[in-house]
Short mmCIF file of C-alpha atoms in Angstrom, two decimals:
data_model
loop_
_atom_site.label_atom_id
_atom_site.label_comp_id
_atom_site.label_asym_id
_atom_site.label_seq_id
_atom_site.Cartn_x
_atom_site.Cartn_y
_atom_site.Cartn_z
CA MET Z 6 2.02 10.18 -7.90
CA LYS Z 7 5.05 9.18 -9.92
CA ARG Z 8 6.84 8.72 -6.63
CA TRP Z 9 4.17 6.15 -5.67
CA ASP Z 10 4.82 4.24 -8.89
CA ARG Z 11 8.58 4.19 -8.31
CA LEU Z 12 8.13 3.11 -4.71
CA LEU Z 13 5.70 0.37 -5.75
CA ASP Z 14 8.13 -0.90 -8.40
CA SER Z 15 10.92 -0.97 -5.83
CA TYR Z 16 8.74 -2.78 -3.28
CA MET Z 17 7.56 -5.37 -5.80
CA GLU Z 18 11.14 -6.03 -6.89
CA MET Z 19 12.10 -6.72 -3.26
CA TYR Z 20 8.90 -8.71 -2.68
CA ASN Z 21 9.51 -10.87 -5.75
CA ALA Z 22 13.11 -11.53 -4.64
CA ARG Z 23 11.78 -13.23 -1.50
CA GLY Z 24 11.02 -16.31 -3.59
CA LEU Z 25 7.25 -16.25 -3.13
CA SER Z 26 5.01 -17.89 -5.68
CA PRO Z 27 4.23 -15.88 -8.82
CA ALA Z 28 0.53 -15.94 -7.88
CA THR Z 29 1.25 -14.40 -4.47
CA VAL Z 30 3.43 -11.70 -6.01
CA ALA Z 31 0.78 -10.93 -8.65
CA HIS Z 32 -1.98 -10.74 -6.04
CA THR Z 33 0.03 -8.38 -3.85
CA ALA Z 34 0.86 -6.19 -6.85
CA SER Z 35 -2.81 -6.11 -7.80
CA ARG Z 36 -3.88 -4.98 -4.32
CA LEU Z 37 -1.28 -2.22 -4.19
CA GLU Z 38 -2.00 -1.06 -7.75
CA LYS Z 39 -5.70 -0.84 -6.86
CA TRP Z 40 -4.84 1.29 -3.82
CA GLY Z 41 -2.63 3.52 -5.99
CA ARG Z 42 -5.38 3.99 -8.58
CA TRP Z 43 -7.82 4.92 -5.82
CA MET Z 44 -5.43 7.55 -4.44
CA LYS Z 45 -4.73 8.97 -7.90
CA ARG Z 46 -8.46 9.63 -8.33
CA ARG Z 47 -8.68 11.65 -5.09
CA ARG Z 48 -9.06 15.40 -5.34
CA PRO Z 49 -7.14 17.27 -4.16
CA ARG Z 50 -4.27 15.02 -5.12
CA VAL Z 51 -2.79 12.93 -2.34
CA ARG Z 52 0.92 13.29 -1.74
CA ILE Z 53 2.58 10.13 -0.50
CA GLU Z 54 3.71 12.02 2.61
CA ASP Z 55 0.07 12.79 3.42
CA ILE Z 56 -1.11 9.19 3.63
CA ASP Z 57 -2.54 8.85 7.12
CA ALA Z 58 -4.92 6.66 9.10
CA ASP Z 59 -7.96 8.62 7.89
CA LEU Z 60 -7.06 8.11 4.23
CA ILE Z 61 -6.39 4.42 4.78
CA THR Z 62 -9.71 4.04 6.60
CA ARG Z 63 -11.56 5.74 3.73
CA TYR Z 64 -9.88 3.42 1.22
CA ILE Z 65 -10.64 0.27 3.21
CA THR Z 66 -14.25 1.38 3.69
CA SER Z 67 -14.76 2.14 0.01
CA SER Z 68 -13.03 -0.94 -1.34
CA THR Z 69 -14.10 -3.69 1.03
CA THR Z 70 -17.86 -3.34 1.24
CA PHE Z 71 -19.47 -6.79 1.25
CA ARG Z 72 -16.09 -8.56 1.46
CA ALA Z 73 -15.12 -11.41 3.72
CA LYS Z 74 -13.18 -10.55 6.87
CA SER Z 75 -10.21 -12.52 5.56
CA THR Z 76 -10.16 -10.41 2.38
CA VAL Z 77 -10.13 -7.19 4.38
CA SER Z 78 -7.40 -8.58 6.66
CA GLY Z 79 -5.33 -9.58 3.65
CA THR Z 80 -5.66 -6.11 2.16
CA LEU Z 81 -4.60 -4.52 5.45
CA SER Z 82 -1.66 -6.90 5.72
CA THR Z 83 -0.51 -5.99 2.21
CA MET Z 84 -0.83 -2.28 2.96
CA ARG Z 85 1.05 -2.69 6.25
CA GLY Z 86 3.95 -4.47 4.53
CA PHE Z 87 4.17 -1.75 1.91
CA GLY Z 88 4.01 0.95 4.59
CA GLU Z 89 6.81 -0.65 6.57
CA PHE Z 90 8.92 -0.82 3.42
CA TRP Z 91 8.22 2.85 2.65
CA CYS Z 92 9.10 3.94 6.18
CA ALA Z 93 12.31 1.94 6.22
CA LYS Z 94 13.28 3.36 2.83
CA ASP Z 95 12.17 7.00 3.07
CA CYS Z 96 11.29 7.99 6.61
CA GLY Z 97 14.38 7.10 8.54
CA SER Z 98 13.66 7.90 12.16
CA ARG Z 99 10.79 10.39 11.71
CA THR Z 100 8.13 9.86 14.34
CA ARG Z 101 5.41 9.69 11.66
CA CYS Z 102 6.68 6.24 10.76
CA ALA Z 103 7.34 5.06 14.29
CA GLY Z 104 5.01 2.71 16.06
#
């Protein structure tokens, strides 16, 4: 998942350049790093191209038990922003990233 790490670094560089508070940037980085660690522990290994709705649902289910709705929504929002960045950067016009 070295590609994940490079993509995350690139995203966080762009995210930080938006002028958001350091606390917001750190919190977003923490959420995405947690997601990355979770995926790295999966067997068989998850390729970044294989991230789909089922995998995201399993992550959200496993990481948000007994969490407030706003926490879950914030996590989803962070993941959505990262996904949009990834699609814009790597997917081009592939239908997998559309919609």
